[in-house]
Amino acid sequence: MEERLRDTAEKAKAALEGATNLEELEEVRGVFLGRSGLLRDIQQGIRDLTADMRPRVGQLINQTRAELEVILERRRTELKQLKVHEREEEDQIDISLPGRSGYVAGRHPLLATLNDMLEIFLGLGYTIAQGPEVESYHYGFEALNYPADHPAMDEQMTFYIADDVLLRSQTSTVQIRVMEAQEPPVRVVVPGRCFRRDTVDATHSHTFHQLEGLCVDEGITFADLKGTLLAFGRAMFGEDTQVRFRPDFFPFTEPSAEFAVTCFVCSGDGCRICKGSGWIELGGAGMVDPNVLAGVGYDTERYTGFAFGVGIERFAMNRYGIPDMRLLYSGDMRMLRQF
Ligand code: PHE
């Protein structure tokens, strides 16, 4: 019997030490130390022993039980700790993993270009005005001194919503709205979206953007226009920039000009960006036609003014090396993330 006890104790020790988690340990405890466990079995065998042997074996059993319980307790503590460790390990943040990067918003190249332009004119004392994209025939063409049969009013060139309602084809419409609303001196720039019935390709879009400028005051001359656009050109492209004016025609300016700046890449030598010419076309300009000033009730003997309009798209494309205008409106993040 003593041998059986010793044998059972050995097995119990091994099983307790070998349990790898608390559930296993509980099972082992049941098998050896439980109410109907192996130790209890042996204890019940005491009845069959002679009276003189009973105390000794009884004592031995109690001692074994006590020893096993000490081991059990120790193992319980160890396994509990192990469990906590495991959980901590599971919960732990792996700081070596790459973080989830947030998106850093960037300015759309069109807006970045426009903002830079506005900044310069704000510095020259201009304020920003805006006007509606859907316009009446009056603001769209009539008040801008277009003769009744001008081709720009053709359905092929302008989007009509009704006979008298159209999408503005230029920001010049806002010149009229601004002048109607105030007396000179006027110094405004007008950023805005314009629409023309152009077939979409790499350099054309039915929807595009312009920046209009208007300055009306006493004694304003063509020299002021040239000086203003030169100052703009130099602020935008650098101090060596030159501005070129060539005769043009617009119904609402007289005289009219198209203006260009020396290429900001080659400084006028000719390169791929300026297509070898050394110049980059920026837009149209001129002295506000007295008919227009009279139309808004300004005294044409007292006031003169100049106006100009710059296209944003072409310029942004040159500046950022964007080869196709359609990319500007594609919403393609692969393109936009580059800026
Ligand atoms: N509105 C003209 C255009 O769209 C540009 C322009 C603006 C010309 C102001 C003269 C004065 O081409």
mmCIF file of C-alpha atoms and ligand atoms in Angstrom:
data_model
loop_
_atom_site.group_PDB
_atom_site.id
_atom_site.type_symbol
_atom_site.label_atom_id
_atom_site.label_comp_id
_atom_site.label_asym_id
_atom_site.label_seq_id
_atom_site.Cartn_x
_atom_site.Cartn_y
_atom_site.Cartn_z
ATOM 1 C CA MET A 1 0.000 0.000 0.000
ATOM 2 C CA GLU A 2 2.817 2.313 0.814
ATOM 3 C CA GLU A 3 4.270 1.523 -2.523
ATOM 4 C CA ARG A 4 1.012 2.319 -4.270
ATOM 5 C CA LEU A 5 0.932 5.595 -2.385
ATOM 6 C CA ARG A 6 4.448 6.484 -3.410
ATOM 7 C CA ASP A 7 3.723 5.514 -6.978
ATOM 8 C CA THR A 8 0.544 7.620 -7.068
ATOM 9 C CA ALA A 9 2.365 10.576 -5.485
ATOM 10 C CA GLU A 10 5.051 10.427 -8.185
ATOM 11 C CA LYS A 11 2.448 10.347 -10.927
ATOM 12 C CA ALA A 12 0.511 13.156 -9.294
ATOM 13 C CA LYS A 13 3.657 15.321 -9.047
ATOM 14 C CA ALA A 14 4.516 14.700 -12.668
ATOM 15 C CA ALA A 15 0.970 15.464 -13.787
ATOM 16 C CA LEU A 16 0.795 18.651 -11.720
ATOM 17 C CA GLU A 17 4.113 19.863 -13.061
ATOM 18 C CA GLY A 18 3.145 18.866 -16.586
ATOM 19 C CA ALA A 19 -0.176 20.732 -16.683
ATOM 20 C CA THR A 20 0.168 23.520 -19.226
ATOM 21 C CA ASN A 21 -2.871 25.572 -18.256
ATOM 22 C CA LEU A 22 -5.303 26.077 -15.373
ATOM 23 C CA GLU A 23 -7.974 23.804 -16.860
ATOM 24 C CA GLU A 24 -5.532 20.908 -17.143
ATOM 25 C CA LEU A 25 -4.323 21.556 -13.611
ATOM 26 C CA GLU A 26 -7.913 21.393 -12.319
ATOM 27 C CA GLU A 27 -8.371 18.060 -14.079
ATOM 28 C CA VAL A 28 -5.201 16.651 -12.549
ATOM 29 C CA ARG A 29 -6.302 17.854 -9.136
ATOM 30 C CA GLY A 30 -9.627 16.017 -9.557
ATOM 31 C CA VAL A 31 -7.969 12.779 -10.577
ATOM 32 C CA PHE A 32 -5.530 12.671 -7.625
ATOM 33 C CA LEU A 33 -6.800 14.921 -4.869
ATOM 34 C CA GLY A 34 -10.531 15.083 -5.617
ATOM 35 C CA ARG A 35 -13.335 13.703 -3.462
ATOM 36 C CA SER A 36 -13.309 10.470 -5.457
ATOM 37 C CA GLY A 37 -9.694 10.807 -6.486
ATOM 38 C CA LEU A 38 -6.886 8.293 -6.279
ATOM 39 C CA LEU A 39 -5.610 9.507 -2.893
ATOM 40 C CA ARG A 40 -9.067 9.072 -1.425
ATOM 41 C CA ASP A 41 -9.102 5.547 -2.868
ATOM 42 C CA ILE A 42 -5.906 4.700 -1.061
ATOM 43 C CA GLN A 43 -7.148 6.328 2.123
ATOM 44 C CA GLN A 44 -10.207 4.083 2.053
ATOM 45 C CA GLY A 45 -7.867 1.096 1.967
ATOM 46 C CA ILE A 46 -6.750 1.954 5.521
ATOM 47 C CA ARG A 47 -9.762 0.119 6.854
ATOM 48 C CA ASP A 48 -8.232 -3.143 5.649
ATOM 49 C CA LEU A 49 -4.982 -2.540 7.478
ATOM 50 C CA THR A 50 -4.074 -3.792 10.882
ATOM 51 C CA ALA A 51 -4.618 -1.321 13.689
ATOM 52 C CA ASP A 52 -0.924 -0.780 14.336
ATOM 53 C CA MET A 53 -0.216 0.146 10.737
ATOM 54 C CA ARG A 54 -3.173 2.522 10.331
ATOM 55 C CA PRO A 55 -1.696 5.632 12.001
ATOM 56 C CA ARG A 56 1.556 5.460 10.119
ATOM 57 C CA VAL A 57 -0.057 5.007 6.716
ATOM 58 C CA GLY A 58 -2.708 7.587 7.572
ATOM 59 C CA GLN A 59 0.023 10.046 8.413
ATOM 60 C CA LEU A 60 1.900 9.203 5.244
ATOM 61 C CA ILE A 61 -1.216 9.831 3.165
ATOM 62 C CA ASN A 62 -1.847 13.200 4.851
ATOM 63 C CA GLN A 63 1.754 14.179 4.309
ATOM 64 C CA THR A 64 1.569 13.228 0.647
ATOM 65 C CA ARG A 65 -1.679 15.166 0.238
ATOM 66 C CA ALA A 66 -0.107 18.206 1.891
ATOM 67 C CA GLU A 67 2.942 17.986 -0.365
ATOM 68 C CA LEU A 68 0.786 17.655 -3.455
ATOM 69 C CA GLU A 69 -1.346 20.596 -2.392
ATOM 70 C CA VAL A 70 1.720 22.774 -2.044
ATOM 71 C CA ILE A 71 2.757 21.835 -5.564
ATOM 72 C CA LEU A 72 -0.814 22.414 -6.764
ATOM 73 C CA GLU A 73 -0.873 25.917 -5.290
ATOM 74 C CA ARG A 74 2.486 26.793 -6.780
ATOM 75 C CA ARG A 75 1.449 25.545 -10.180
ATOM 76 C CA ARG A 76 -1.815 27.477 -9.934
ATOM 77 C CA THR A 77 0.076 30.707 -9.349
ATOM 78 C CA GLU A 78 2.518 29.972 -12.130
ATOM 79 C CA LEU A 79 -0.162 29.129 -14.656
ATOM 80 C CA LYS A 80 -2.230 32.173 -13.712
ATOM 81 C CA GLN A 81 0.749 34.371 -14.332
ATOM 82 C CA LEU A 82 1.399 32.671 -17.615
ATOM 83 C CA LYS A 83 -2.183 33.376 -18.653
ATOM 84 C CA VAL A 84 -1.835 37.076 -17.814
ATOM 85 C CA HIS A 85 1.374 37.227 -19.808
ATOM 86 C CA GLU A 86 -0.230 35.592 -22.773
ATOM 87 C CA ARG A 87 -3.099 38.047 -22.699
ATOM 88 C CA GLU A 88 -0.715 40.967 -22.433
ATOM 89 C CA GLU A 89 1.178 39.669 -25.368
ATOM 90 C CA GLU A 90 -1.985 39.363 -27.403
ATOM 91 C CA ASP A 91 -3.071 42.855 -26.440
ATOM 92 C CA GLN A 92 0.251 44.398 -27.094
ATOM 93 C CA ILE A 93 0.576 46.917 -29.881
ATOM 94 C CA ASP A 94 3.288 46.002 -32.301
ATOM 95 C CA ILE A 95 5.144 49.266 -32.529
ATOM 96 C CA SER A 96 7.293 47.939 -35.334
ATOM 97 C CA LEU A 97 4.279 47.792 -37.682
ATOM 98 C CA PRO A 98 3.972 50.703 -40.082
ATOM 99 C CA GLY A 99 1.304 53.115 -38.885
ATOM 100 C CA ARG A 100 -1.931 53.760 -40.721
ATOM 101 C CA SER A 101 -1.091 56.996 -42.415
ATOM 102 C CA GLY A 102 -3.761 59.655 -42.638
ATOM 103 C CA TYR A 103 -4.308 61.481 -45.870
ATOM 104 C CA VAL A 104 -2.709 64.875 -45.974
ATOM 105 C CA ALA A 105 -4.913 67.079 -48.062
ATOM 106 C CA GLY A 106 -3.234 68.968 -50.863
ATOM 107 C CA ARG A 107 -4.352 71.874 -52.994
ATOM 108 C CA HIS A 108 -5.619 71.061 -56.430
ATOM 109 C CA PRO A 109 -3.137 72.499 -58.976
ATOM 110 C CA LEU A 110 -5.858 74.771 -60.351
ATOM 111 C CA LEU A 111 -6.671 76.186 -56.946
ATOM 112 C CA ALA A 112 -3.001 76.533 -55.999
ATOM 113 C CA THR A 113 -2.395 78.532 -59.186
ATOM 114 C CA LEU A 114 -5.459 80.686 -58.663
ATOM 115 C CA ASN A 115 -4.545 81.356 -55.022
ATOM 116 C CA ASP A 116 -1.075 82.524 -56.009
ATOM 117 C CA MET A 117 -2.580 84.889 -58.573
ATOM 118 C CA LEU A 118 -5.115 86.265 -56.102
ATOM 119 C CA GLU A 119 -2.394 86.801 -53.535
ATOM 120 C CA ILE A 120 -0.519 89.076 -55.937
ATOM 121 C CA PHE A 121 -3.565 91.180 -56.788
ATOM 122 C CA LEU A 122 -4.579 91.464 -53.139
ATOM 123 C CA GLY A 123 -1.093 92.861 -52.594
ATOM 124 C CA LEU A 124 -1.764 95.432 -55.335
ATOM 125 C CA GLY A 125 -4.865 96.641 -53.503
ATOM 126 C CA TYR A 126 -7.508 94.666 -55.381
ATOM 127 C CA THR A 127 -10.480 93.026 -53.714
ATOM 128 C CA ILE A 128 -12.123 89.779 -54.796
ATOM 129 C CA ALA A 129 -15.575 89.795 -56.378
ATOM 130 C CA GLN A 130 -17.696 86.950 -57.653
ATOM 131 C CA GLY A 131 -20.741 86.572 -59.848
ATOM 132 C CA PRO A 132 -23.216 83.925 -61.041
ATOM 133 C CA GLU A 133 -22.282 81.162 -63.470
ATOM 134 C CA VAL A 134 -25.777 81.169 -64.935
ATOM 135 C CA GLU A 135 -26.295 84.553 -66.547
ATOM 136 C CA SER A 136 -28.835 86.484 -68.548
ATOM 137 C CA TYR A 137 -28.138 87.490 -72.123
ATOM 138 C CA HIS A 138 -27.843 91.043 -70.827
ATOM 139 C CA TYR A 139 -24.838 90.394 -68.558
ATOM 140 C CA GLY A 140 -23.453 87.647 -70.763
ATOM 141 C CA PHE A 141 -23.198 89.693 -73.944
ATOM 142 C CA GLU A 142 -25.373 92.778 -74.301
ATOM 143 C CA ALA A 143 -23.873 94.890 -71.520
ATOM 144 C CA LEU A 144 -20.413 93.820 -72.721
ATOM 145 C CA ASN A 145 -21.027 95.645 -75.985
ATOM 146 C CA TYR A 146 -21.456 92.565 -78.174
ATOM 147 C CA PRO A 147 -23.218 93.368 -81.427
ATOM 148 C CA ALA A 148 -26.441 91.367 -81.891
ATOM 149 C CA ASP A 149 -24.866 89.026 -84.446
ATOM 150 C CA HIS A 150 -21.525 88.308 -82.755
ATOM 151 C CA PRO A 151 -20.428 84.697 -83.309
ATOM 152 C CA ALA A 152 -19.596 84.182 -79.618
ATOM 153 C CA MET A 153 -23.332 84.194 -78.968
ATOM 154 C CA ASP A 154 -23.856 81.358 -81.402
ATOM 155 C CA GLU A 155 -25.376 78.171 -80.009
ATOM 156 C CA GLN A 156 -22.245 76.423 -81.168
ATOM 157 C CA MET A 157 -20.162 78.422 -78.697
ATOM 158 C CA THR A 158 -22.393 79.128 -75.705
ATOM 159 C CA PHE A 159 -24.587 76.858 -73.583
ATOM 160 C CA TYR A 160 -28.146 78.173 -73.411
ATOM 161 C CA ILE A 161 -30.584 77.264 -70.685
ATOM 162 C CA ALA A 162 -33.322 79.357 -72.282
ATOM 163 C CA ASP A 163 -33.288 81.970 -75.066
ATOM 164 C CA ASP A 164 -32.268 84.608 -72.589
ATOM 165 C CA VAL A 165 -30.404 82.490 -70.011
ATOM 166 C CA LEU A 166 -26.957 81.044 -70.554
ATOM 167 C CA LEU A 167 -23.836 79.732 -68.849
ATOM 168 C CA ARG A 168 -21.271 82.531 -68.816
ATOM 169 C CA SER A 169 -18.490 82.023 -71.327
ATOM 170 C CA GLN A 170 -16.121 84.453 -69.555
ATOM 171 C CA THR A 171 -15.776 86.133 -66.172
ATOM 172 C CA SER A 172 -16.079 89.536 -67.913
ATOM 173 C CA THR A 173 -19.807 89.331 -67.089
ATOM 174 C CA VAL A 174 -18.915 90.190 -63.498
ATOM 175 C CA GLN A 175 -17.328 93.481 -64.619
ATOM 176 C CA ILE A 176 -20.843 94.723 -65.323
ATOM 177 C CA ARG A 177 -22.281 93.453 -62.031
ATOM 178 C CA VAL A 178 -19.470 95.051 -60.034
ATOM 179 C CA MET A 179 -19.743 98.412 -61.793
ATOM 180 C CA GLU A 180 -23.533 98.454 -61.452
ATOM 181 C CA ALA A 181 -23.151 97.936 -57.733
ATOM 182 C CA GLN A 182 -20.586 100.665 -57.028
ATOM 183 C CA GLU A 183 -19.083 103.940 -58.152
ATOM 184 C CA PRO A 184 -15.388 104.256 -59.093
ATOM 185 C CA PRO A 185 -12.710 103.738 -58.005
ATOM 186 C CA VAL A 186 -13.041 100.046 -58.844
ATOM 187 C CA ARG A 187 -10.256 97.529 -58.308
ATOM 188 C CA VAL A 188 -11.472 93.940 -58.351
ATOM 189 C CA VAL A 189 -10.291 90.528 -59.417
ATOM 190 C CA VAL A 190 -12.899 87.893 -60.204
ATOM 191 C CA PRO A 191 -12.023 84.216 -60.136
ATOM 192 C CA GLY A 192 -14.611 81.939 -61.652
ATOM 193 C CA ARG A 193 -15.799 79.020 -63.674
ATOM 194 C CA CYS A 194 -16.738 79.555 -67.301
ATOM 195 C CA PHE A 195 -18.369 77.378 -69.935
ATOM 196 C CA ARG A 196 -18.038 77.068 -73.682
ATOM 197 C CA ARG A 197 -19.195 74.484 -76.177
ATOM 198 C CA ASP A 198 -15.690 73.236 -76.782
ATOM 199 C CA THR A 199 -15.082 69.629 -77.648
ATOM 200 C CA VAL A 200 -13.093 68.115 -74.807
ATOM 201 C CA ASP A 201 -9.524 67.180 -75.676
ATOM 202 C CA ALA A 202 -6.034 67.520 -74.194
ATOM 203 C CA THR A 203 -6.151 71.333 -74.369
ATOM 204 C CA HIS A 204 -9.892 72.137 -74.321
ATOM 205 C CA SER A 205 -12.678 71.756 -71.817
ATOM 206 C CA HIS A 206 -16.336 72.829 -71.814
ATOM 207 C CA THR A 207 -15.764 73.983 -68.229
ATOM 208 C CA PHE A 208 -12.724 76.056 -67.331
ATOM 209 C CA HIS A 209 -11.555 78.877 -65.099
ATOM 210 C CA GLN A 210 -10.580 82.494 -65.530
ATOM 211 C CA LEU A 211 -9.331 85.308 -63.394
ATOM 212 C CA GLU A 212 -10.773 88.642 -64.431
ATOM 213 C CA GLY A 213 -9.347 91.992 -63.401
ATOM 214 C CA LEU A 214 -11.014 95.375 -63.553
ATOM 215 C CA CYS A 215 -9.691 98.794 -62.597
ATOM 216 C CA VAL A 216 -11.696 101.980 -63.165
ATOM 217 C CA ASP A 217 -10.779 105.399 -61.873
ATOM 218 C CA GLU A 218 -9.908 108.899 -62.994
ATOM 219 C CA GLY A 219 -6.873 109.047 -65.234
ATOM 220 C CA ILE A 220 -6.332 105.321 -65.789
ATOM 221 C CA THR A 221 -4.327 104.689 -68.962
ATOM 222 C CA PHE A 222 -2.969 101.813 -70.994
ATOM 223 C CA ALA A 223 0.353 102.390 -69.205
ATOM 224 C CA ASP A 224 -1.366 101.429 -65.930
ATOM 225 C CA LEU A 225 -2.578 98.236 -67.552
ATOM 226 C CA LYS A 226 0.904 97.412 -68.776
ATOM 227 C CA GLY A 227 2.476 98.271 -65.427
ATOM 228 C CA THR A 228 -0.066 96.184 -63.532
ATOM 229 C CA LEU A 229 0.399 93.116 -65.718
ATOM 230 C CA LEU A 230 4.170 93.542 -65.608
ATOM 231 C CA ALA A 231 4.052 93.679 -61.807
ATOM 232 C CA PHE A 232 1.823 90.596 -61.827
ATOM 233 C CA GLY A 233 4.137 88.768 -64.246
ATOM 234 C CA ARG A 234 7.221 89.537 -62.166
ATOM 235 C CA ALA A 235 5.580 88.553 -58.881
ATOM 236 C CA MET A 236 4.375 85.328 -60.431
ATOM 237 C CA PHE A 237 7.396 84.320 -62.522
ATOM 238 C CA GLY A 238 10.378 86.282 -61.267
ATOM 239 C CA GLU A 239 11.976 89.707 -61.576
ATOM 240 C CA ASP A 240 13.381 89.188 -65.077
ATOM 241 C CA THR A 241 9.986 88.503 -66.595
ATOM 242 C CA GLN A 242 8.918 90.637 -69.572
ATOM 243 C CA VAL A 243 5.354 91.196 -70.738
ATOM 244 C CA ARG A 244 4.335 91.330 -74.396
ATOM 245 C CA PHE A 245 1.180 92.978 -75.723
ATOM 246 C CA ARG A 246 -0.156 92.313 -79.201
ATOM 247 C CA PRO A 247 -3.266 93.835 -80.779
ATOM 248 C CA ASP A 248 -6.434 91.812 -80.388
ATOM 249 C CA PHE A 249 -10.146 92.446 -80.339
ATOM 250 C CA PHE A 250 -12.800 92.155 -77.654
ATOM 251 C CA PRO A 251 -16.155 93.959 -77.914
ATOM 252 C CA PHE A 252 -15.856 95.320 -74.356
ATOM 253 C CA THR A 253 -12.332 96.770 -74.564
ATOM 254 C CA GLU A 254 -10.838 99.354 -76.893
ATOM 255 C CA PRO A 255 -8.008 99.124 -77.621
ATOM 256 C CA SER A 256 -7.659 95.411 -76.901
ATOM 257 C CA ALA A 257 -4.617 93.221 -76.576
ATOM 258 C CA GLU A 258 -3.553 89.699 -75.904
ATOM 259 C CA PHE A 259 -0.724 89.482 -73.436
ATOM 260 C CA ALA A 260 2.048 87.025 -72.813
ATOM 261 C CA VAL A 261 4.989 86.712 -70.411
ATOM 262 C CA THR A 262 8.487 85.451 -71.127
ATOM 263 C CA CYS A 263 8.596 81.717 -70.569
ATOM 264 C CA PHE A 264 9.301 80.924 -66.907
ATOM 265 C CA VAL A 265 11.293 77.872 -67.893
ATOM 266 C CA CYS A 266 13.662 79.183 -70.587
ATOM 267 C CA SER A 267 13.309 82.955 -69.903
ATOM 268 C CA GLY A 268 12.556 83.546 -73.567
ATOM 269 C CA ASP A 269 15.102 81.332 -75.326
ATOM 270 C CA GLY A 270 12.481 78.849 -76.474
ATOM 271 C CA CYS A 271 11.795 75.427 -74.959
ATOM 272 C CA ARG A 272 9.282 72.638 -74.864
ATOM 273 C CA ILE A 273 6.953 74.435 -72.418
ATOM 274 C CA CYS A 274 6.612 77.574 -74.607
ATOM 275 C CA LYS A 275 6.796 75.488 -77.778
ATOM 276 C CA GLY A 276 9.918 77.260 -78.876
ATOM 277 C CA SER A 277 8.421 80.773 -78.909
ATOM 278 C CA GLY A 278 9.912 82.028 -75.634
ATOM 279 C CA TRP A 279 6.468 83.390 -74.612
ATOM 280 C CA ILE A 280 3.569 82.047 -72.655
ATOM 281 C CA GLU A 281 0.127 83.408 -73.533
ATOM 282 C CA LEU A 282 -1.788 84.411 -70.455
ATOM 283 C CA GLY A 283 -4.951 86.089 -71.718
ATOM 284 C CA GLY A 284 -6.757 89.132 -73.061
ATOM 285 C CA ALA A 285 -6.775 92.724 -71.862
ATOM 286 C CA GLY A 286 -7.618 96.261 -72.853
ATOM 287 C CA MET A 287 -9.087 99.611 -71.926
ATOM 288 C CA VAL A 288 -12.727 99.260 -70.914
ATOM 289 C CA ASP A 289 -14.826 100.386 -73.882
ATOM 290 C CA PRO A 290 -16.614 103.685 -73.110
ATOM 291 C CA ASN A 291 -19.856 102.043 -74.296
ATOM 292 C CA VAL A 292 -19.550 99.601 -71.411
ATOM 293 C CA LEU A 293 -18.838 102.370 -68.896
ATOM 294 C CA ALA A 294 -21.773 104.359 -70.186
ATOM 295 C CA GLY A 295 -23.984 101.282 -69.987
ATOM 296 C CA VAL A 296 -23.496 101.046 -66.226
ATOM 297 C CA GLY A 297 -23.998 104.780 -65.819
ATOM 298 C CA TYR A 298 -20.392 105.849 -65.332
ATOM 299 C CA ASP A 299 -19.326 109.279 -66.547
ATOM 300 C CA THR A 300 -17.086 108.420 -69.504
ATOM 301 C CA GLU A 301 -15.586 111.910 -69.567
ATOM 302 C CA ARG A 302 -14.324 111.441 -66.045
ATOM 303 C CA TYR A 303 -13.511 107.765 -65.775
ATOM 304 C CA THR A 304 -11.401 105.349 -67.730
ATOM 305 C CA GLY A 305 -10.381 101.838 -66.872
ATOM 306 C CA PHE A 306 -8.674 98.669 -67.933
ATOM 307 C CA ALA A 307 -9.634 95.024 -67.743
ATOM 308 C CA PHE A 308 -7.882 91.744 -68.267
ATOM 309 C CA GLY A 309 -8.714 88.060 -68.178
ATOM 310 C CA VAL A 310 -6.301 85.201 -67.485
ATOM 311 C CA GLY A 311 -6.989 81.549 -68.179
ATOM 312 C CA ILE A 312 -6.120 79.360 -65.202
ATOM 313 C CA GLU A 313 -5.998 75.912 -66.826
ATOM 314 C CA ARG A 314 -3.359 76.429 -69.484
ATOM 315 C CA PHE A 315 -1.206 78.222 -67.054
ATOM 316 C CA ALA A 316 -1.509 75.553 -64.333
ATOM 317 C CA MET A 317 -0.659 72.919 -66.935
ATOM 318 C CA ASN A 318 2.490 74.753 -67.954
ATOM 319 C CA ARG A 319 3.475 75.397 -64.403
ATOM 320 C CA TYR A 320 3.086 71.822 -63.180
ATOM 321 C CA GLY A 321 3.913 70.035 -66.413
ATOM 322 C CA ILE A 322 0.441 68.510 -66.746
ATOM 323 C CA PRO A 323 0.162 67.263 -70.327
ATOM 324 C CA ASP A 324 -3.609 66.799 -70.594
ATOM 325 C CA MET A 325 -6.312 69.209 -69.385
ATOM 326 C CA ARG A 326 -8.669 66.330 -68.680
ATOM 327 C CA LEU A 327 -6.391 65.222 -65.834
ATOM 328 C CA LEU A 328 -7.363 68.377 -63.960
ATOM 329 C CA TYR A 329 -10.988 67.247 -63.724
ATOM 330 C CA SER A 330 -10.513 63.496 -63.520
ATOM 331 C CA GLY A 331 -10.446 63.359 -59.735
ATOM 332 C CA ASP A 332 -7.767 60.707 -60.169
ATOM 333 C CA MET A 333 -5.934 60.576 -56.844
ATOM 334 C CA ARG A 334 -2.779 59.232 -58.475
ATOM 335 C CA MET A 335 -2.530 62.558 -60.290
ATOM 336 C CA LEU A 336 -3.670 64.772 -57.429
ATOM 337 C CA ARG A 337 -1.402 63.225 -54.786
ATOM 338 C CA GLN A 338 1.603 64.541 -56.673
ATOM 339 C CA PHE A 339 0.797 68.112 -55.669
HETATM 340 N N1 PHE B 1 -12.970 87.719 -71.471
HETATM 341 C C1 PHE B 1 -11.928 87.592 -72.423
HETATM 342 C C2 PHE B 1 -11.796 86.131 -72.827
HETATM 343 O O1 PHE B 1 -12.457 85.304 -72.301
HETATM 344 C C3 PHE B 1 -10.604 88.070 -71.864
HETATM 345 C C4 PHE B 1 -10.600 89.530 -71.543
HETATM 346 C C5 PHE B 1 -10.938 89.977 -70.303
HETATM 347 C C6 PHE B 1 -10.249 90.467 -72.533
HETATM 348 C C7 PHE B 1 -10.933 91.324 -70.010
HETATM 349 C C8 PHE B 1 -10.253 91.809 -72.237
HETATM 350 C C9 PHE B 1 -10.567 92.225 -70.990
HETATM 351 O O2 PHE B 1 -11.029 85.790 -73.697
#
